[in-house]
Amino acid sequence: MNIKQQFKEGLVTNNPVLVQLLGMCSTMAITTSLFNGVGMGLSVIIILTCCNVVVSLCRKFIPSEIRLAIFVVLIAGFVTIVDLLLKAFVPALSDALGVFIPLIVVNCIVIGRAEAFAAKNSVGASFVDGIAQGLGYTLVLMAMCIIREFLGSGTFGGGLLNGATSFLTLDGSGTGFQIFNGEAYGCLFMILPLGGFLTLGCLIALMQYVLRRSAEKKELKEKEGAE
Amino acid sequence: MEMLQSLLSISLGAILINNFIFSQFLGCCPFLGVSQKVDSAIGMGLAVTFVMGLASALSYVVNLVLIHFGLDQYLQTLAFILIIASLVQLVEMFLKKSIPSLYSALGIYLPLITTNCAVLGVVLLNVQNNHNFIQSVCYGITGGLGFMLAIVLFASVRERLQFAEYPKSFEGFPIALVSAGLLALAFMGFTGMKIW
């Protein structure tokens, strides 16, 4: 399997959230500002890639009866590492995401990729798969954040951009760019849980529409070619 | 008396105000996956409530041991997920031996509870909120009841969805998510409710 195809699958045709429907809890819960989305996405990319590589390295030694238990322990180890690193170096992110960083342990994307891909493929391919699937997850998170933040409070890049001291900040102090007056005209419910359900539902519907259209087009082309 | 008050406010919070699914987004996977029928939703809710209560109690004890040895920073997540996994396994074996009818009714949903983020979530939240033993167990059980309320309500909505008309692209998950959003809107009405 080549790298280009893997990235295409991870980002579009086999996107972990929009097509495989995995890891939806965190997708809906933390996407209220761009800062959270990017931070969560990067953490998952790191954990997913590390897990994929280690699982792929050990795939010949792991007995298949207890493989799930071993995967969970491995994932829990990497999650703890990332959790402690975030607490030490980016405490603002750790505070904002709260319980959802340790909850990556039960995020279906990580264990799903370990079981479905890394346990059967070479180390190199698993490494690329981790990055591609993680990027797909991050992209969806960022899209959700941008939509919800814009409609809910009228800003772009909250927490991440336009900080007190510099353009890009990691201490969560950035106020983002005000695009319209969110207090007067924003729909507050987009920031609340309701907005999470609605935005994700519409994004998945959009994805289904696009995939169906492209499949129909392909069929039409094949028909024309046959004639 | 103070204890009773705190227990009451924990219960009210876990079931209605901070419902695990509609306001904290914990346990969405089984919520969307096992809500096709009301019967299986009730079974799933009961099993989750049971495991959440037991896991809260056990993890409280294990966390005390970890703190005693100064390991709670490094091993908490790992220890908790192992507790939950073995607990689910135990419950499965126990039910199989003693109440086979319930065991066959729950079927595949039992092992799936291990990866339910509501269970790990309630355990981690207990630690974060410094709940004592009784409060932890109470939070676990009422959190499970809140989960059950949400999933049963949602399953009955979904049974009606079969007769509804919606755009083709919304088929399957998207329409379920949108209706879950509307339920979440209803639950938003409880925000700010207080007894004391």
CSV table of C-alpha atoms in Angstrom, one decimal:
chain,number,residue,atom,x,y,z
A,1,MET,CA,0.0,0.0,0.0
A,2,ASN,CA,1.5,3.3,-0.9
A,3,ILE,CA,1.7,6.4,1.2
A,4,LYS,CA,-0.5,8.6,-1.0
A,5,GLN,CA,-3.4,6.1,-0.9
A,6,GLN,CA,-3.1,5.8,2.9
A,7,PHE,CA,-3.3,9.6,3.3
A,8,LYS,CA,-6.3,9.7,1.0
A,9,GLU,CA,-8.0,7.0,3.1
A,10,GLY,CA,-7.2,8.7,6.4
A,11,LEU,CA,-8.3,12.1,5.4
A,12,VAL,CA,-11.3,11.4,3.1
A,13,THR,CA,-12.5,8.1,2.0
A,14,ASN,CA,-11.9,6.2,5.3
A,15,ASN,CA,-11.9,9.1,7.7
A,16,PRO,CA,-12.0,7.8,11.3
A,17,VAL,CA,-14.8,10.1,12.5
A,18,LEU,CA,-16.9,10.9,9.4
A,19,VAL,CA,-16.8,7.4,7.8
A,20,GLN,CA,-15.7,4.9,10.4
A,21,LEU,CA,-17.8,6.7,13.1
A,22,LEU,CA,-15.1,6.2,15.8
A,23,GLY,CA,-14.1,8.5,18.6
A,24,MET,CA,-17.2,10.6,18.6
A,25,CYS,CA,-17.4,11.4,22.3
A,26,SER,CA,-14.3,13.6,22.2
A,27,THR,CA,-15.1,15.0,18.8
A,28,MET,CA,-18.4,16.5,20.2
A,29,ALA,CA,-17.2,17.3,23.7
A,30,ILE,CA,-14.1,19.4,23.3
A,31,THR,CA,-14.6,21.2,20.0
A,32,THR,CA,-15.6,24.6,21.5
A,33,SER,CA,-12.4,26.5,20.6
A,34,LEU,CA,-9.6,26.0,18.0
A,35,PHE,CA,-7.1,25.7,20.9
A,36,ASN,CA,-8.8,22.6,22.2
A,37,GLY,CA,-9.3,21.0,18.8
A,38,VAL,CA,-5.6,21.4,17.7
A,39,GLY,CA,-4.3,20.3,21.1
A,40,MET,CA,-6.5,17.2,21.2
A,41,GLY,CA,-5.7,16.4,17.6
A,42,LEU,CA,-2.0,16.6,18.1
A,43,SER,CA,-2.1,14.4,21.3
A,44,VAL,CA,-4.1,11.7,19.4
A,45,ILE,CA,-1.7,11.8,16.5
A,46,ILE,CA,1.3,11.2,18.8
A,47,ILE,CA,-0.5,8.4,20.8
A,48,LEU,CA,-1.9,6.8,17.7
A,49,THR,CA,1.5,6.8,15.9
A,50,CYS,CA,3.4,5.4,18.9
A,51,CYS,CA,0.8,2.7,19.5
A,52,ASN,CA,0.7,1.7,15.9
A,53,VAL,CA,4.5,1.4,15.7
A,54,VAL,CA,4.8,-0.6,18.9
A,55,VAL,CA,1.9,-2.9,18.1
A,56,SER,CA,3.3,-3.5,14.6
A,57,LEU,CA,6.8,-4.2,16.1
A,58,CYS,CA,5.4,-6.8,18.5
A,59,ARG,CA,2.7,-8.2,16.3
A,60,LYS,CA,4.5,-11.6,15.9
A,61,PHE,CA,4.9,-12.1,19.7
A,62,ILE,CA,1.4,-11.0,20.9
A,63,PRO,CA,-0.8,-14.1,21.5
A,64,SER,CA,-4.1,-13.4,19.8
A,65,GLU,CA,-6.2,-14.5,22.7
A,66,ILE,CA,-5.1,-11.6,25.0
A,67,ARG,CA,-4.2,-9.1,22.3
A,68,LEU,CA,-6.9,-6.6,23.2
A,69,ALA,CA,-5.8,-6.5,26.9
A,70,ILE,CA,-2.2,-5.9,25.7
A,71,PHE,CA,-3.3,-3.1,23.4
A,72,VAL,CA,-5.2,-1.4,26.1
A,73,VAL,CA,-2.2,-1.5,28.5
A,74,LEU,CA,0.1,-0.2,25.8
A,75,ILE,CA,-2.3,2.6,25.0
A,76,ALA,CA,-2.8,3.5,28.7
A,77,GLY,CA,1.0,3.8,29.0
A,78,PHE,CA,1.3,6.2,26.1
A,79,VAL,CA,-1.7,8.2,27.2
A,80,THR,CA,-0.1,8.6,30.7
A,81,ILE,CA,3.1,9.8,29.1
A,82,VAL,CA,1.2,12.4,27.0
A,83,ASP,CA,-0.9,13.4,29.9
A,84,LEU,CA,2.1,14.1,32.2
A,85,LEU,CA,3.9,15.9,29.4
A,86,LEU,CA,1.0,18.2,28.8
A,87,LYS,CA,0.6,18.9,32.5
A,88,ALA,CA,4.2,19.9,32.7
A,89,PHE,CA,4.6,21.9,29.5
A,90,VAL,CA,1.2,23.1,28.3
A,91,PRO,CA,-0.9,23.2,31.5
A,92,ALA,CA,-3.5,25.5,29.9
A,93,LEU,CA,-4.4,22.7,27.4
A,94,SER,CA,-4.4,20.1,30.2
A,95,ASP,CA,-6.9,22.2,32.1
A,96,ALA,CA,-9.1,22.9,29.1
A,97,LEU,CA,-9.3,19.2,28.0
A,98,GLY,CA,-9.5,17.9,31.6
A,99,VAL,CA,-10.8,14.3,31.8
A,100,PHE,CA,-10.7,13.9,28.0
A,101,ILE,CA,-6.9,13.4,27.8
A,102,PRO,CA,-6.9,10.2,30.0
A,103,LEU,CA,-10.1,9.2,28.2
A,104,ILE,CA,-8.1,8.7,25.0
A,105,VAL,CA,-7.5,5.2,26.5
A,106,VAL,CA,-11.0,4.3,25.5
A,107,ASN,CA,-11.0,6.3,22.3
A,108,CYS,CA,-12.1,3.7,19.7
A,109,ILE,CA,-9.8,5.2,17.0
A,110,VAL,CA,-6.6,4.1,18.8
A,111,ILE,CA,-7.6,0.6,19.7
A,112,GLY,CA,-9.5,0.3,16.3
A,113,ARG,CA,-6.4,1.1,14.3
A,114,ALA,CA,-4.2,-1.2,16.4
A,115,GLU,CA,-6.6,-4.1,15.8
A,116,ALA,CA,-7.5,-3.4,12.2
A,117,PHE,CA,-4.3,-2.2,10.8
A,118,ALA,CA,-1.1,-2.3,12.9
A,119,ALA,CA,-1.6,-5.9,14.0
A,120,LYS,CA,-1.5,-7.0,10.4
A,121,ASN,CA,0.9,-4.6,8.6
A,122,SER,CA,4.6,-3.7,8.6
A,123,VAL,CA,6.1,-1.0,10.9
A,124,GLY,CA,6.5,1.6,8.2
A,125,ALA,CA,3.0,1.3,6.9
A,126,SER,CA,1.6,1.4,10.5
A,127,PHE,CA,3.6,4.5,11.2
A,128,VAL,CA,2.1,6.2,8.1
A,129,ASP,CA,-1.3,4.9,9.0
A,130,GLY,CA,-1.0,6.5,12.5
A,131,ILE,CA,-0.2,9.9,11.1
A,132,ALA,CA,-2.8,9.7,8.3
A,133,GLN,CA,-5.7,8.6,10.5
A,134,GLY,CA,-4.6,11.0,13.3
A,135,LEU,CA,-4.5,13.9,10.7
A,136,GLY,CA,-8.0,12.9,9.5
A,137,TYR,CA,-9.3,13.1,13.1
A,138,THR,CA,-7.5,16.4,13.7
A,139,LEU,CA,-9.0,17.9,10.5
A,140,VAL,CA,-12.5,17.0,11.6
A,141,LEU,CA,-11.9,18.4,15.1
A,142,MET,CA,-10.6,21.7,13.6
A,143,ALA,CA,-13.6,21.9,11.2
A,144,MET,CA,-16.0,21.4,14.1
A,145,CYS,CA,-14.2,23.9,16.2
A,146,ILE,CA,-14.1,26.6,13.5
A,147,ILE,CA,-17.9,26.1,12.7
A,148,ARG,CA,-19.0,26.0,16.3
A,149,GLU,CA,-16.8,28.9,17.5
A,150,PHE,CA,-17.7,31.1,14.5
A,151,LEU,CA,-21.5,30.6,14.9
A,152,GLY,CA,-21.5,30.5,18.7
A,153,SER,CA,-19.2,33.4,19.6
A,154,GLY,CA,-18.3,35.0,16.3
A,155,THR,CA,-14.5,34.4,16.7
A,156,PHE,CA,-11.9,32.5,14.8
A,157,GLY,CA,-9.0,30.7,16.5
A,158,GLY,CA,-10.0,31.2,20.2
A,159,GLY,CA,-7.3,30.4,22.7
A,160,LEU,CA,-4.7,29.8,20.0
A,161,LEU,CA,-4.4,33.0,18.0
A,162,ASN,CA,-4.1,36.7,18.9
A,163,GLY,CA,-2.7,36.3,22.4
A,164,ALA,CA,-1.7,39.1,24.8
A,165,THR,CA,2.0,38.9,23.9
A,166,SER,CA,2.3,37.2,20.5
A,167,PHE,CA,0.3,36.1,17.5
A,168,LEU,CA,0.4,32.4,18.4
A,169,THR,CA,0.1,31.4,22.0
A,170,LEU,CA,0.2,28.1,23.9
A,171,ASP,CA,-1.1,29.4,27.2
A,172,GLY,CA,-4.7,29.6,26.2
A,173,SER,CA,-4.9,33.3,26.6
A,174,GLY,CA,-5.5,34.1,23.0
A,175,THR,CA,-8.8,35.8,22.3
A,176,GLY,CA,-9.0,34.9,18.6
A,177,PHE,CA,-10.2,37.3,15.9
A,178,GLN,CA,-13.6,38.8,16.4
A,179,ILE,CA,-15.5,38.4,13.1
A,180,PHE,CA,-18.9,39.6,14.2
A,181,ASN,CA,-20.4,40.6,17.5
A,182,GLY,CA,-20.9,37.2,19.0
A,183,GLU,CA,-22.5,38.5,22.2
A,184,ALA,CA,-25.3,40.2,20.3
A,185,TYR,CA,-25.8,38.0,17.3
A,186,GLY,CA,-24.1,34.6,18.1
A,187,CYS,CA,-26.2,31.5,18.6
A,188,LEU,CA,-25.1,30.4,22.1
A,189,PHE,CA,-26.4,26.9,21.6
A,190,MET,CA,-23.6,26.1,19.1
A,191,ILE,CA,-21.1,26.2,22.0
A,192,LEU,CA,-23.4,24.0,24.2
A,193,PRO,CA,-23.8,20.2,23.8
A,194,LEU,CA,-26.6,20.7,21.3
A,195,GLY,CA,-24.3,22.4,18.9
A,196,GLY,CA,-21.9,19.5,19.1
A,197,PHE,CA,-24.6,16.9,18.1
A,198,LEU,CA,-25.9,19.1,15.3
A,199,THR,CA,-22.6,20.0,13.8
A,200,LEU,CA,-21.3,16.5,13.8
A,201,GLY,CA,-24.6,15.2,12.3
A,202,CYS,CA,-24.4,17.7,9.5
A,203,LEU,CA,-20.7,17.0,8.8
A,204,ILE,CA,-21.4,13.3,8.5
A,205,ALA,CA,-24.4,13.9,6.3
A,206,LEU,CA,-22.2,16.1,4.1
A,207,MET,CA,-19.6,13.4,3.9
A,208,GLN,CA,-22.2,10.8,2.9
A,209,TYR,CA,-23.5,13.1,0.2
A,210,VAL,CA,-20.0,13.7,-1.2
A,211,LEU,CA,-19.1,10.0,-1.2
A,212,ARG,CA,-22.4,9.0,-2.8
A,213,ARG,CA,-22.0,11.7,-5.5
A,214,SER,CA,-18.5,10.6,-6.4
A,215,ALA,CA,-19.6,6.9,-6.5
A,216,GLU,CA,-22.5,7.8,-8.8
A,217,LYS,CA,-20.2,9.8,-11.1
A,218,LYS,CA,-17.8,6.9,-11.3
A,219,GLU,CA,-20.6,4.6,-12.2
A,220,LEU,CA,-21.8,6.9,-14.9
A,221,LYS,CA,-18.3,7.2,-16.4
A,222,GLU,CA,-17.9,3.4,-16.4
A,223,LYS,CA,-21.3,3.1,-18.2
A,224,GLU,CA,-20.2,5.7,-20.8
A,225,GLY,CA,-16.9,3.9,-21.3
A,226,ALA,CA,-18.7,0.6,-21.8
A,227,GLU,CA,-21.0,2.0,-24.4
B,1,MET,CA,-27.5,15.4,57.3
B,2,GLU,CA,-24.9,17.2,55.3
B,3,MET,CA,-23.9,13.9,53.8
B,4,LEU,CA,-27.5,13.3,52.7
B,5,GLN,CA,-27.6,16.7,51.1
B,6,SER,CA,-24.4,16.2,49.2
B,7,LEU,CA,-25.6,12.7,48.1
B,8,LEU,CA,-28.9,14.2,46.9
B,9,SER,CA,-27.2,17.0,44.9
B,10,ILE,CA,-24.8,14.5,43.4
B,11,SER,CA,-27.7,12.3,42.3
B,12,LEU,CA,-29.7,15.1,40.8
B,13,GLY,CA,-26.6,16.4,39.0
B,14,ALA,CA,-25.7,13.0,37.6
B,15,ILE,CA,-29.1,12.1,36.4
B,16,LEU,CA,-30.5,15.4,35.1
B,17,ILE,CA,-28.4,18.5,35.2
B,18,ASN,CA,-25.0,17.1,34.2
B,19,ASN,CA,-26.3,14.0,32.4
B,20,PHE,CA,-23.4,11.9,31.3
B,21,ILE,CA,-24.5,11.9,27.7
B,22,PHE,CA,-26.3,15.1,27.1
B,23,SER,CA,-24.0,17.5,28.8
B,24,GLN,CA,-20.7,15.7,29.3
B,25,PHE,CA,-20.6,13.6,26.1
B,26,LEU,CA,-19.4,10.5,28.0
B,27,GLY,CA,-20.5,7.1,26.6
B,28,CYS,CA,-21.7,8.3,23.2
B,29,CYS,CA,-20.5,5.2,21.4
B,30,PRO,CA,-22.9,2.7,23.0
B,31,PHE,CA,-25.5,5.5,23.2
B,32,LEU,CA,-25.6,5.7,19.4
B,33,GLY,CA,-24.7,2.0,18.8
B,34,VAL,CA,-27.2,0.2,21.1
B,35,SER,CA,-30.2,2.4,20.8
B,36,GLN,CA,-32.1,0.8,18.0
B,37,LYS,CA,-34.6,-1.0,20.3
B,38,VAL,CA,-35.9,0.0,23.7
B,39,ASP,CA,-35.4,-3.5,25.2
B,40,SER,CA,-31.7,-3.7,24.4
B,41,ALA,CA,-31.3,-0.1,25.6
B,42,ILE,CA,-32.8,-1.0,29.0
B,43,GLY,CA,-30.4,-4.0,29.3
B,44,MET,CA,-27.4,-1.9,28.3
B,45,GLY,CA,-28.4,0.8,30.8
B,46,LEU,CA,-28.8,-1.8,33.6
B,47,ALA,CA,-25.4,-3.4,32.9
B,48,VAL,CA,-23.6,0.0,32.7
B,49,THR,CA,-25.2,1.2,36.0
B,50,PHE,CA,-24.1,-2.0,37.7
B,51,VAL,CA,-20.5,-1.8,36.4
B,52,MET,CA,-20.2,1.9,37.0
B,53,GLY,CA,-21.3,1.5,40.7
B,54,LEU,CA,-18.9,-1.4,41.3
B,55,ALA,CA,-16.0,0.3,39.4
B,56,SER,CA,-16.4,3.5,41.5
B,57,ALA,CA,-16.2,1.5,44.7
B,58,LEU,CA,-13.2,-0.6,43.6
B,59,SER,CA,-11.3,2.2,42.1
B,60,TYR,CA,-11.7,4.3,45.2
B,61,VAL,CA,-9.9,1.6,47.2
B,62,VAL,CA,-7.2,1.0,44.6
B,63,ASN,CA,-6.6,4.7,44.3
B,64,LEU,CA,-6.0,4.8,48.1
B,65,VAL,CA,-3.4,2.1,47.7
B,66,LEU,CA,-1.8,3.9,44.8
B,67,ILE,CA,-1.6,7.2,46.8
B,68,HIS,CA,-0.1,5.3,49.8
B,69,PHE,CA,2.8,4.1,47.6
B,70,GLY,CA,3.0,7.5,45.8
B,71,LEU,CA,2.2,6.0,42.4
B,72,ASP,CA,-1.1,7.7,41.7
B,73,GLN,CA,0.4,10.1,39.2
B,74,TYR,CA,1.8,7.5,36.9
B,75,LEU,CA,-0.4,4.4,37.3
B,76,GLN,CA,-3.9,5.9,37.8
B,77,THR,CA,-5.2,5.6,34.2
B,78,LEU,CA,-3.6,2.2,33.7
B,79,ALA,CA,-4.9,0.8,37.0
B,80,PHE,CA,-8.4,2.1,36.4
B,81,ILE,CA,-8.8,0.6,32.9
B,82,LEU,CA,-7.5,-2.7,34.2
B,83,ILE,CA,-10.0,-2.6,37.1
B,84,ILE,CA,-12.8,-2.0,34.6
B,85,ALA,CA,-11.7,-4.6,32.2
B,86,SER,CA,-11.4,-7.3,34.9
B,87,LEU,CA,-14.7,-6.2,36.5
B,88,VAL,CA,-16.6,-6.6,33.3
B,89,GLN,CA,-15.0,-10.0,32.8
B,90,LEU,CA,-16.1,-11.0,36.3
B,91,VAL,CA,-19.6,-9.7,35.9
B,92,GLU,CA,-19.8,-11.7,32.7
B,93,MET,CA,-18.7,-14.9,34.3
B,94,PHE,CA,-20.9,-14.4,37.3
B,95,LEU,CA,-24.0,-13.7,35.2
B,96,LYS,CA,-23.3,-16.7,33.0
B,97,LYS,CA,-23.3,-19.0,36.0
B,98,SER,CA,-26.0,-17.6,38.1
B,99,ILE,CA,-28.5,-15.6,35.9
B,100,PRO,CA,-28.2,-17.1,32.4
B,101,SER,CA,-31.4,-15.4,31.2
B,102,LEU,CA,-30.0,-11.9,31.9
B,103,TYR,CA,-26.6,-13.0,30.4
B,104,SER,CA,-28.2,-14.0,27.1
B,105,ALA,CA,-30.3,-10.9,27.0
B,106,LEU,CA,-27.3,-8.6,27.3
B,107,GLY,CA,-25.2,-10.6,24.8
B,108,ILE,CA,-22.4,-8.8,23.2
B,109,TYR,CA,-23.1,-5.5,25.1
B,110,LEU,CA,-21.5,-6.8,28.2
B,111,PRO,CA,-17.8,-7.0,27.0
B,112,LEU,CA,-18.4,-3.7,25.2
B,113,ILE,CA,-18.8,-1.9,28.5
B,114,THR,CA,-15.0,-2.0,28.9
B,115,THR,CA,-14.6,0.6,26.2
B,116,ASN,CA,-17.5,2.8,27.4
B,117,CYS,CA,-16.0,6.1,28.2
B,118,ALA,CA,-18.8,6.8,30.8
B,119,VAL,CA,-17.3,4.1,33.0
B,120,LEU,CA,-13.7,5.3,32.9
B,121,GLY,CA,-15.1,8.9,33.0
B,122,VAL,CA,-17.0,8.4,36.2
B,123,VAL,CA,-14.0,6.9,37.9
B,124,LEU,CA,-11.7,9.7,36.8
B,125,LEU,CA,-14.3,12.4,37.8
B,126,ASN,CA,-14.6,10.8,41.2
B,127,VAL,CA,-10.9,11.4,41.8
B,128,GLN,CA,-11.0,14.8,40.3
B,129,ASN,CA,-13.9,16.0,42.5
B,130,ASN,CA,-12.4,14.4,45.7
B,131,HIS,CA,-15.5,12.3,46.3
B,132,ASN,CA,-15.3,10.1,49.4
B,133,PHE,CA,-16.3,6.4,49.3
B,134,ILE,CA,-20.0,6.8,49.7
B,135,GLN,CA,-20.2,9.8,47.3
B,136,SER,CA,-18.1,7.9,44.7
B,137,VAL,CA,-20.5,4.9,44.8
B,138,CYS,CA,-23.5,7.2,44.7
B,139,TYR,CA,-22.1,9.2,41.7
B,140,GLY,CA,-21.3,5.9,39.9
B,141,ILE,CA,-24.8,4.5,40.4
B,142,THR,CA,-26.7,7.7,39.6
B,143,GLY,CA,-24.5,8.4,36.7
B,144,GLY,CA,-25.4,5.0,35.3
B,145,LEU,CA,-29.1,5.7,35.9
B,146,GLY,CA,-28.7,9.0,34.0
B,147,PHE,CA,-27.1,7.0,31.2
B,148,MET,CA,-30.0,4.6,31.2
B,149,LEU,CA,-32.6,7.4,31.2
B,150,ALA,CA,-30.8,9.0,28.2
B,151,ILE,CA,-30.4,5.8,26.2
B,152,VAL,CA,-34.0,4.6,26.8
B,153,LEU,CA,-35.5,7.9,25.8
B,154,PHE,CA,-33.3,8.0,22.8
B,155,ALA,CA,-34.2,4.5,21.7
B,156,SER,CA,-37.9,5.3,21.8
B,157,VAL,CA,-37.3,8.4,19.7
B,158,ARG,CA,-35.3,6.3,17.3
B,159,GLU,CA,-38.0,3.7,16.9
B,160,ARG,CA,-40.3,6.5,15.6
B,161,LEU,CA,-37.6,7.8,13.3
B,162,GLN,CA,-38.2,4.9,11.0
B,163,PHE,CA,-41.4,6.5,9.9
B,164,ALA,CA,-40.0,10.0,9.4
B,165,GLU,CA,-39.0,11.5,6.2
B,166,TYR,CA,-35.6,13.1,5.9
B,167,PRO,CA,-33.0,13.9,3.2
B,168,LYS,CA,-31.2,10.7,1.9
B,169,SER,CA,-27.8,12.0,3.0
B,170,PHE,CA,-29.0,12.1,6.6
B,171,GLU,CA,-29.7,8.3,6.6
B,172,GLY,CA,-28.3,6.4,9.6
B,173,PHE,CA,-26.0,8.2,12.0
B,174,PRO,CA,-26.6,11.9,11.0
B,175,ILE,CA,-30.3,11.9,11.7
B,176,ALA,CA,-29.7,10.0,15.0
B,177,LEU,CA,-27.2,12.7,16.0
B,178,VAL,CA,-29.6,15.5,15.1
B,179,SER,CA,-32.3,13.9,17.2
B,180,ALA,CA,-29.9,13.4,20.0
B,181,GLY,CA,-29.1,17.1,19.8
B,182,LEU,CA,-32.8,17.9,20.2
B,183,LEU,CA,-32.9,15.7,23.2
B,184,ALA,CA,-29.9,17.5,24.6
B,185,LEU,CA,-31.8,20.7,24.1
B,186,ALA,CA,-34.6,19.4,26.3
B,187,PHE,CA,-32.1,18.4,28.9
B,188,MET,CA,-30.6,21.9,28.8
B,189,GLY,CA,-33.8,23.0,30.6
B,190,PHE,CA,-32.4,21.4,33.8
B,191,THR,CA,-29.3,23.7,33.8
B,192,GLY,CA,-29.1,25.9,36.8
B,193,MET,CA,-31.6,23.7,38.8
B,194,LYS,CA,-30.7,23.5,42.5
B,195,ILE,CA,-32.3,22.2,45.6
B,196,TRP,CA,-30.2,23.9,48.1
